[in-house]
CSV table of N, CA and C in Angstrom, one decimal:
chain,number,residue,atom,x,y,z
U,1,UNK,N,99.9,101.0,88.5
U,1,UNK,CA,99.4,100.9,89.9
U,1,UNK,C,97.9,101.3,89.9
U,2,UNK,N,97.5,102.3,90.7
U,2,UNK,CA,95.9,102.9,90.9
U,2,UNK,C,95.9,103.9,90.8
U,3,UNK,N,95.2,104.5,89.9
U,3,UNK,CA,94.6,106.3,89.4
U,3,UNK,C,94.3,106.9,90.8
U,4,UNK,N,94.3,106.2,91.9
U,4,UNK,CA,94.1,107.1,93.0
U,4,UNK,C,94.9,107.6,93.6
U,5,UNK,N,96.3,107.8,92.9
U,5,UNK,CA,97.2,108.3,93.8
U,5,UNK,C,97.9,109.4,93.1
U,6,UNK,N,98.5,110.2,93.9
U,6,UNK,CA,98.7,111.5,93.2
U,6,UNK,C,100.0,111.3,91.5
U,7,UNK,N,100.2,111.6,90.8
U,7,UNK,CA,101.4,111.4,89.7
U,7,UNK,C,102.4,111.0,90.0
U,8,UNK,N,103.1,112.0,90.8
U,8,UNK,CA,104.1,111.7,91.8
U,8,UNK,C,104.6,110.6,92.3
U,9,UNK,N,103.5,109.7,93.2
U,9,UNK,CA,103.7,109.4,93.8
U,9,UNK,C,103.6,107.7,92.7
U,10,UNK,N,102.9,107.8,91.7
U,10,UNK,CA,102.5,106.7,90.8
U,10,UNK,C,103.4,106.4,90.2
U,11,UNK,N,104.2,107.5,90.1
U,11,UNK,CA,105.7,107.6,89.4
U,11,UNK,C,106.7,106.8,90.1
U,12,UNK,N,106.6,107.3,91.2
U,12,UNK,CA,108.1,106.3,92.2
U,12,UNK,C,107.5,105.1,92.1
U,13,UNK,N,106.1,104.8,92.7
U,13,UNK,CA,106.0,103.5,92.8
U,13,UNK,C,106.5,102.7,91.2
U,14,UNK,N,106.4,103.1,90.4
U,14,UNK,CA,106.6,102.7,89.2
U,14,UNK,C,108.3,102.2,89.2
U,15,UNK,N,109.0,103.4,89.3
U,15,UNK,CA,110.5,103.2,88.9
U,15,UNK,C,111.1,102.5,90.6
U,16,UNK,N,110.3,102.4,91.4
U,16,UNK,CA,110.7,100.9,92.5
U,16,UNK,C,110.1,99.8,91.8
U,17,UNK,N,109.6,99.4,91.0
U,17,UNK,CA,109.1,98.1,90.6
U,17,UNK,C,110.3,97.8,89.8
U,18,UNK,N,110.5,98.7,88.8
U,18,UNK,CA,110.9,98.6,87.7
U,18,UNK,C,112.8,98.3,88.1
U,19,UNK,N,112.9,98.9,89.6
U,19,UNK,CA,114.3,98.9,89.9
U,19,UNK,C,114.5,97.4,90.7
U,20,UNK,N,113.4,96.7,91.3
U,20,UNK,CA,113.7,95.9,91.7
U,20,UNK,C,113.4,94.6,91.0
U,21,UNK,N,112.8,94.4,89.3
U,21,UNK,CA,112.7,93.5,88.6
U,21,UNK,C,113.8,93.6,88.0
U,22,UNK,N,115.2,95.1,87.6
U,22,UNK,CA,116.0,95.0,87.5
U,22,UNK,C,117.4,94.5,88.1
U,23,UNK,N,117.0,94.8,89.3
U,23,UNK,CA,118.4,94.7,90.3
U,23,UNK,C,117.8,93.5,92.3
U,24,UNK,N,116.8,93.5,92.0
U,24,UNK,CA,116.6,92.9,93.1
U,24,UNK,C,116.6,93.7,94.1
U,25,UNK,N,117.6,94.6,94.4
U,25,UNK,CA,117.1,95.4,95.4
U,25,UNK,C,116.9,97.3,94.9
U,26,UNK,N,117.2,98.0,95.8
U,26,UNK,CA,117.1,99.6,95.3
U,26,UNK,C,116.0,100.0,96.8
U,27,UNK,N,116.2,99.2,97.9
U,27,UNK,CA,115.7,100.4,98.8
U,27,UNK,C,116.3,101.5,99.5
U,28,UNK,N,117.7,101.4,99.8
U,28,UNK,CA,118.5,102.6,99.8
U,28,UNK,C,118.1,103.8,98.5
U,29,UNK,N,117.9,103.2,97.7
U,29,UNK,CA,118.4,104.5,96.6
U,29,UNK,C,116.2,105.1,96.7
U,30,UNK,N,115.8,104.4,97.3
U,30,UNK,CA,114.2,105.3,97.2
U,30,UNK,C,114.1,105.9,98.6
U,31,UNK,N,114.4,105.4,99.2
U,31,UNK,CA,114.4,105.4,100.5
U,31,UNK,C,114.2,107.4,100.8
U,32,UNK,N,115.1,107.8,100.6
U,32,UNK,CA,114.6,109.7,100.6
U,32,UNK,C,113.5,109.8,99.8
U,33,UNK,N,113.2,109.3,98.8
U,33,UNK,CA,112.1,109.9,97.9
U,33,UNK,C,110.6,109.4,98.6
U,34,UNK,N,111.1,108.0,98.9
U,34,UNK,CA,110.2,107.5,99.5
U,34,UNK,C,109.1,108.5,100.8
U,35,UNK,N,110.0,108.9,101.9
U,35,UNK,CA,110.3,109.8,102.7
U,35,UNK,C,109.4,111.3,102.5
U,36,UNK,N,110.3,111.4,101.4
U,36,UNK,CA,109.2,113.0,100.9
U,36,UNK,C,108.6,112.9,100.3
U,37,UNK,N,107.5,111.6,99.9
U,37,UNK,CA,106.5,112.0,99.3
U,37,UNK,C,105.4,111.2,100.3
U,38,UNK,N,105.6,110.4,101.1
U,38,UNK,CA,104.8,109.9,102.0
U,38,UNK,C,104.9,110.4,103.3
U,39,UNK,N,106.1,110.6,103.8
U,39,UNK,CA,105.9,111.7,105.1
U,39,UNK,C,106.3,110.5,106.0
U,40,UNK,N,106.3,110.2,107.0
U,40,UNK,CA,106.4,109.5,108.2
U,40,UNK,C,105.4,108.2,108.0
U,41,UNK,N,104.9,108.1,107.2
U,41,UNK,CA,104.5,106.6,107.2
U,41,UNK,C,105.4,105.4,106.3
U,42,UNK,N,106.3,106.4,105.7
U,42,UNK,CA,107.6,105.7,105.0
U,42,UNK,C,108.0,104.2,105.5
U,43,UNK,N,108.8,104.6,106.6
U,43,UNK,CA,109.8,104.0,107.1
U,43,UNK,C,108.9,102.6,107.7
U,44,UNK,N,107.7,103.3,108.5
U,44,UNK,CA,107.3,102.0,109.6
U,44,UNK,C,106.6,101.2,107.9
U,45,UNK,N,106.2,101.5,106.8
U,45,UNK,CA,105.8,100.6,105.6
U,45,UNK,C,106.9,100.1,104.6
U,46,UNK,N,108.2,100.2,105.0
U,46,UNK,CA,109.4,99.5,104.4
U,46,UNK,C,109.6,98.5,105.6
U,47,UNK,N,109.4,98.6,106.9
U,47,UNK,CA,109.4,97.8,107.7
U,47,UNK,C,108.4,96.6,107.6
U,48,UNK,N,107.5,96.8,107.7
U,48,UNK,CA,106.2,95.7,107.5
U,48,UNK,C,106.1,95.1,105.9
U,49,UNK,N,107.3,95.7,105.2
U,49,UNK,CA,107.8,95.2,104.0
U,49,UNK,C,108.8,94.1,103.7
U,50,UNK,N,109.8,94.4,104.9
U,50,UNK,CA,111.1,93.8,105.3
U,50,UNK,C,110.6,92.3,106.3
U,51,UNK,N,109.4,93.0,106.6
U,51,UNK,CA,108.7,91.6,108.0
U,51,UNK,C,107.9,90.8,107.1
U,52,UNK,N,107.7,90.9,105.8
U,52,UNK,CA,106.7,90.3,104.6
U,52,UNK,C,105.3,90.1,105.5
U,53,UNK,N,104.7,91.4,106.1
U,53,UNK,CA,103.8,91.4,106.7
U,53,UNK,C,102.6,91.7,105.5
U,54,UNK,N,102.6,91.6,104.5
U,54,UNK,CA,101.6,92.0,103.5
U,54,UNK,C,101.5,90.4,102.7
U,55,UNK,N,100.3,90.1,102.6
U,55,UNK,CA,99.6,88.9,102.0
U,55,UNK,C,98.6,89.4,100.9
U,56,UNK,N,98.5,88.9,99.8
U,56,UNK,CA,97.4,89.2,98.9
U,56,UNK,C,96.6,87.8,99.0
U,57,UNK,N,95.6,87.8,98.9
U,57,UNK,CA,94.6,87.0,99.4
U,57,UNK,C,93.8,87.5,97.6
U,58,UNK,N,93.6,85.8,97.5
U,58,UNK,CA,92.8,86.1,96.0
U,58,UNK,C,91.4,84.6,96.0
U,59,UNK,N,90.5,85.0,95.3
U,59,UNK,CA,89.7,83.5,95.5
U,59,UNK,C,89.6,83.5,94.0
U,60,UNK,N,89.2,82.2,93.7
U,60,UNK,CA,89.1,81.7,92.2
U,60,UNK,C,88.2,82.8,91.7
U,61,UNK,N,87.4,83.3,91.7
U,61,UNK,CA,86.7,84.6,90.6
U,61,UNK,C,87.6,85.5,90.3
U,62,UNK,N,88.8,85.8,91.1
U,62,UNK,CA,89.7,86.6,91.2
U,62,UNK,C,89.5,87.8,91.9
U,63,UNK,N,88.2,87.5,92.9
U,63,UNK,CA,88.6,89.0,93.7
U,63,UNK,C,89.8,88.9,94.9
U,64,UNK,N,90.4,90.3,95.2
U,64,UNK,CA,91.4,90.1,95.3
U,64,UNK,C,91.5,91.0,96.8
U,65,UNK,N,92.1,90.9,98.0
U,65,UNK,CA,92.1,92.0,98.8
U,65,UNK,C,93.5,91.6,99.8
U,66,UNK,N,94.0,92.6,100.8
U,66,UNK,CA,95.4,92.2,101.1
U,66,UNK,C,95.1,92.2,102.5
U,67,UNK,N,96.2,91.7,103.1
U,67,UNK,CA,95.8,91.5,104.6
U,67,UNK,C,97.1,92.0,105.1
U,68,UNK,N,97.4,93.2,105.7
U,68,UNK,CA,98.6,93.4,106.4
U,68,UNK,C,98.6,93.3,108.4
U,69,UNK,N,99.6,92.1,108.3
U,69,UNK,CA,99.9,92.3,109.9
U,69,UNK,C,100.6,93.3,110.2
U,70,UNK,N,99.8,94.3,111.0
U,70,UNK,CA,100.6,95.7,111.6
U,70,UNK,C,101.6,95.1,112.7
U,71,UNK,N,102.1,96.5,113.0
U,71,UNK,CA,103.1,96.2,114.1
U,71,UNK,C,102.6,95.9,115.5
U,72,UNK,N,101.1,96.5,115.9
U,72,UNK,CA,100.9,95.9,117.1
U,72,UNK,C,99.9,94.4,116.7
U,73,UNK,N,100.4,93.8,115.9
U,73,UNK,CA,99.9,92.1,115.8
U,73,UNK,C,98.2,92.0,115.4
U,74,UNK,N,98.1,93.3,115.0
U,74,UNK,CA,96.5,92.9,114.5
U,74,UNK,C,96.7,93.0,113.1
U,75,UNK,N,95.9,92.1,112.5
U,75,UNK,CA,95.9,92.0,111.0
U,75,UNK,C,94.6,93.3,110.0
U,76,UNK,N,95.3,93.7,109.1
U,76,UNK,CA,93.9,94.6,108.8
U,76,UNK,C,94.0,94.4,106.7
U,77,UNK,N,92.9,94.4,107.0
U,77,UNK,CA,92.6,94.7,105.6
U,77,UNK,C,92.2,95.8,104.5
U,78,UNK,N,92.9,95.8,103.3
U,78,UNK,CA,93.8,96.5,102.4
U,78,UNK,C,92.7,96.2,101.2
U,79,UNK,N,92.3,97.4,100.7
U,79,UNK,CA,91.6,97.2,99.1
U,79,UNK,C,92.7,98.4,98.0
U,80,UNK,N,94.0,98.2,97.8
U,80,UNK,CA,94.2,98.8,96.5
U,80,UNK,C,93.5,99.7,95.7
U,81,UNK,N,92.7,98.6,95.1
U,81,UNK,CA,91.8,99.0,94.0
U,81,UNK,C,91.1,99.9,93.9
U,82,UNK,N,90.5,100.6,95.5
U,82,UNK,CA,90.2,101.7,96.1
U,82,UNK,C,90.3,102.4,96.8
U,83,UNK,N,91.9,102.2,97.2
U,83,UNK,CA,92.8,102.9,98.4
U,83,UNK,C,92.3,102.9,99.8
U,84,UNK,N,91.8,101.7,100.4
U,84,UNK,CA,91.3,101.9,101.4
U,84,UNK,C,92.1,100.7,102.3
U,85,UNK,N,92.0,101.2,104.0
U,85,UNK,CA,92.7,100.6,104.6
U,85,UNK,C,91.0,100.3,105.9
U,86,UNK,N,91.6,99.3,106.4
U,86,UNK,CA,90.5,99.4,107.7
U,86,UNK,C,91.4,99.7,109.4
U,87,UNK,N,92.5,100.2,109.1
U,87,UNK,CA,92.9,100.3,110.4
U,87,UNK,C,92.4,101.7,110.4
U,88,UNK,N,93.0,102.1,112.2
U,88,UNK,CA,92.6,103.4,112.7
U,88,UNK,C,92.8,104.7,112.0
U,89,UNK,N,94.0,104.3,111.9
U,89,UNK,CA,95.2,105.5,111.5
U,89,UNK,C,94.2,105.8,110.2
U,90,UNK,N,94.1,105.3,109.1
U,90,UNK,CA,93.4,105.3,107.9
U,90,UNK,C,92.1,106.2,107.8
U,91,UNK,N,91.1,106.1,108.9
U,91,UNK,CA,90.1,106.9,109.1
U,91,UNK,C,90.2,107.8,109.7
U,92,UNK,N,91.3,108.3,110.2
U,92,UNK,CA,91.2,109.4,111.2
U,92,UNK,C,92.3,110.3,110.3
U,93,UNK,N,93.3,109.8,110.2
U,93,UNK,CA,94.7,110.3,109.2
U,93,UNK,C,94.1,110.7,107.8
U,94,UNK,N,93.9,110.0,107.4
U,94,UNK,CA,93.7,110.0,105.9
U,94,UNK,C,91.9,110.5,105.6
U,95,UNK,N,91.3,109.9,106.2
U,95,UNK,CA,89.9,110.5,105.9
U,95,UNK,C,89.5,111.9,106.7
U,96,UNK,N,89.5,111.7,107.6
U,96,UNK,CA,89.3,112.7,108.8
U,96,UNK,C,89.9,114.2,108.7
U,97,UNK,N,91.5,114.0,108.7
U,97,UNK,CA,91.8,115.4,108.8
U,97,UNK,C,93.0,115.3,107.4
U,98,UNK,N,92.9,114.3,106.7
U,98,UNK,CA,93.8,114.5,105.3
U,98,UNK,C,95.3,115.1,105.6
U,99,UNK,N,95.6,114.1,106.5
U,99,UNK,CA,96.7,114.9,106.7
U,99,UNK,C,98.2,113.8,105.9
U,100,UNK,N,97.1,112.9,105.7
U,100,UNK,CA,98.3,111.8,104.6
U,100,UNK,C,97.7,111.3,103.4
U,101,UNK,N,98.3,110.8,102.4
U,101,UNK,CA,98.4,110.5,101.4
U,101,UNK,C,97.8,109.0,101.8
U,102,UNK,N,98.3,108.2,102.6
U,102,UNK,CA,97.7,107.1,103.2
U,102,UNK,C,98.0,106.7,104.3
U,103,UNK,N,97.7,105.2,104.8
U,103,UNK,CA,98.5,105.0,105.9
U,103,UNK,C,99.5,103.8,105.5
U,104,UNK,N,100.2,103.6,106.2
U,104,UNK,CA,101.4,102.3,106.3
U,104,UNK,C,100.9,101.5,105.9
U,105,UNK,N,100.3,100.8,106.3
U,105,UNK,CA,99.7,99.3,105.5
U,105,UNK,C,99.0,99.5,104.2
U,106,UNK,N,98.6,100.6,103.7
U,106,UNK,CA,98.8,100.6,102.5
U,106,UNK,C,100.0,100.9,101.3
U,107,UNK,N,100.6,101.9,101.8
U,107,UNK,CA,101.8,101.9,101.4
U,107,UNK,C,102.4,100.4,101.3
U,108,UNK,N,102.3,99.9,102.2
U,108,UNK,CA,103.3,98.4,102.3
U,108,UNK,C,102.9,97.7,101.2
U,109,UNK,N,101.3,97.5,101.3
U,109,UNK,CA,101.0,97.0,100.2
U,109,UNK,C,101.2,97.4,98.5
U,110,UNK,N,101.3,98.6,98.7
U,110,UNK,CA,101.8,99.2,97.3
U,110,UNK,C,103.1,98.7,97.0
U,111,UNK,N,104.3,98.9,98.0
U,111,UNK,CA,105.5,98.7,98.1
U,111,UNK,C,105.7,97.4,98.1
U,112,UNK,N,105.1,96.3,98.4
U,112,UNK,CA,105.2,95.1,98.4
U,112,UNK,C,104.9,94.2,97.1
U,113,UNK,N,103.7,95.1,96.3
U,113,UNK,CA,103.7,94.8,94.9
U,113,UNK,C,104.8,95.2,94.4
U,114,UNK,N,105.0,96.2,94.4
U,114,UNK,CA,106.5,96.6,93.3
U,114,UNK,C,107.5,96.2,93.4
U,115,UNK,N,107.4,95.1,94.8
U,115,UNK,CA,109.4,95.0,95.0
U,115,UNK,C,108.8,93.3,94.9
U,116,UNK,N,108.3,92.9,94.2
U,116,UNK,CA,107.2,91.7,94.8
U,116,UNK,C,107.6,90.8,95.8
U,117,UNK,N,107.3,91.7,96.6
U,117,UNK,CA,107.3,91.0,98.7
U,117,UNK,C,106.2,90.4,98.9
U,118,UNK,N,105.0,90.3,98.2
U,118,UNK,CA,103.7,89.5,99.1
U,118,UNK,C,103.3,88.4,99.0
U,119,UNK,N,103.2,87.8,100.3
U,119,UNK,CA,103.2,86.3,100.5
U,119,UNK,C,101.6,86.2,99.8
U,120,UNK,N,101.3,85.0,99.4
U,120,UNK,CA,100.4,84.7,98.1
U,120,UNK,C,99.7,83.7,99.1
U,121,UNK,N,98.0,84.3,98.9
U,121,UNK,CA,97.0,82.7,100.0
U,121,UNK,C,95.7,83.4,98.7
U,122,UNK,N,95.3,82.0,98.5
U,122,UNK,CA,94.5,82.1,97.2
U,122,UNK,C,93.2,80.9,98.6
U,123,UNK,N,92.2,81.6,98.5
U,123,UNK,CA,91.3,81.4,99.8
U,123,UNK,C,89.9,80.9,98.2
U,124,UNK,N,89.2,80.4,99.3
U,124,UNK,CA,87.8,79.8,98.3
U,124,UNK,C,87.1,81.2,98.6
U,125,UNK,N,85.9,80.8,97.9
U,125,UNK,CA,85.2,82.4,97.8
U,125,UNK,C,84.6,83.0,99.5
U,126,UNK,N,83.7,81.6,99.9
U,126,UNK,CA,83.1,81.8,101.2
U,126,UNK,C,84.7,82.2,102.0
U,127,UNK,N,85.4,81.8,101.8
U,127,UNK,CA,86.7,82.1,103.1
U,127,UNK,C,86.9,83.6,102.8
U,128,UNK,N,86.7,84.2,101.6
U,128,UNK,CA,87.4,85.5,101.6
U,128,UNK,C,85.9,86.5,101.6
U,129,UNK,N,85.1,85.8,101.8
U,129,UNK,CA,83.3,86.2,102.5
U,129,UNK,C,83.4,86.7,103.7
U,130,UNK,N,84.4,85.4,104.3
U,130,UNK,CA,84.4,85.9,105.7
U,130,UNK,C,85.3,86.6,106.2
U,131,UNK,N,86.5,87.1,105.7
U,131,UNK,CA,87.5,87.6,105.7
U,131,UNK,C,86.6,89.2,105.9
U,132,UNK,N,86.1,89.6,104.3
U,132,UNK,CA,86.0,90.4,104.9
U,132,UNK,C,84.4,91.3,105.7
U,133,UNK,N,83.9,90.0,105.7
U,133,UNK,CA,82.7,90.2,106.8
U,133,UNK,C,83.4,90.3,108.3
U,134,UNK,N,84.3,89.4,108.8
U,134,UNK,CA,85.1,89.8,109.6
U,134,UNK,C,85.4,91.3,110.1
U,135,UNK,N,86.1,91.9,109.1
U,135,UNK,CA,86.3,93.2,109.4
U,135,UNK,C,84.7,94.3,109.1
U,136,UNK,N,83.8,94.0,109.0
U,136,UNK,CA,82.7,94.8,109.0
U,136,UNK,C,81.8,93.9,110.6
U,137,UNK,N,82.3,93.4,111.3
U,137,UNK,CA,81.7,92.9,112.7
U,137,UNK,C,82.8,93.5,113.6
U,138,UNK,N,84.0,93.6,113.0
U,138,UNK,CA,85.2,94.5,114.0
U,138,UNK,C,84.7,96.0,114.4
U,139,UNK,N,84.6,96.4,112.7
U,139,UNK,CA,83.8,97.8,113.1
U,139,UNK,C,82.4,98.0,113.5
U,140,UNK,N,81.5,97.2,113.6
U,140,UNK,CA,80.4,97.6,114.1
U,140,UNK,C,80.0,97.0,115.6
């Protein structure tokens, strides 16, 4: 997965990939661990899991970035590769007062690699230009 996340937590995500390339499923059996090592963003990121609300978006050079539809129907974008989310929760939660490891839509996206849940849109380069020029005209 990504060096940005604590051992722990690189670990589960590990032995959920590994449980569901073996058995197809295993979200009951993470589901508490899940819990105590993410805190309350668990649950609503196995949900947006279950809704296959996570897309990875890739353009021919292979850059790569994820688009999760949250629960209130806005879509937001996801960088992995450097733990970053553009929703609210993410700058205020996680940057601000560090009170999480992450937010939900990243998690999902973690979780949706490992259990391989993510719907697949492979965009031209200009499309994923605007994608995420998009979200830098949201925030400004």
């Amino acid at each position: 997965m990504d060096s940005t996340l604590p051992a722990v937590a690189e670990e589960l995500l590990k032995e959920i990939k590994k449980a569901f390339q073996e058995t197809s499923h295993g979200r009951a059996t993470f589901s508490f661990r899940l819990k105590f090592i993410f805190g309350p963003t668990a649950v609503p990121a196995l949900d947006l899991v279950d809704q296959r609300s996570v897309t990875r978006v890739t353009s021919p050079s292979g850059r790569t970035a994820y688009q999760v539809l949250g629960s209130s129907g806005k879509l937001y974008t996801c960088y992995s590769s450097c733990h970053f989310c553009t929703c609210p929760a993410f700058g205020f939660t996680v940057l601000q007062k560090s009170e999480s490891l992450l937010c939900k839509h990243i998690l999902a996206v973690y979780l949706s690699r490992a259990m391989g849940a993510c719907q697949e849109l492979t965009v031209s380069e200009e499309q994923l230009t605007s994608i995420l020029l998009a979200e830098e005209e949201d925030e400004g």
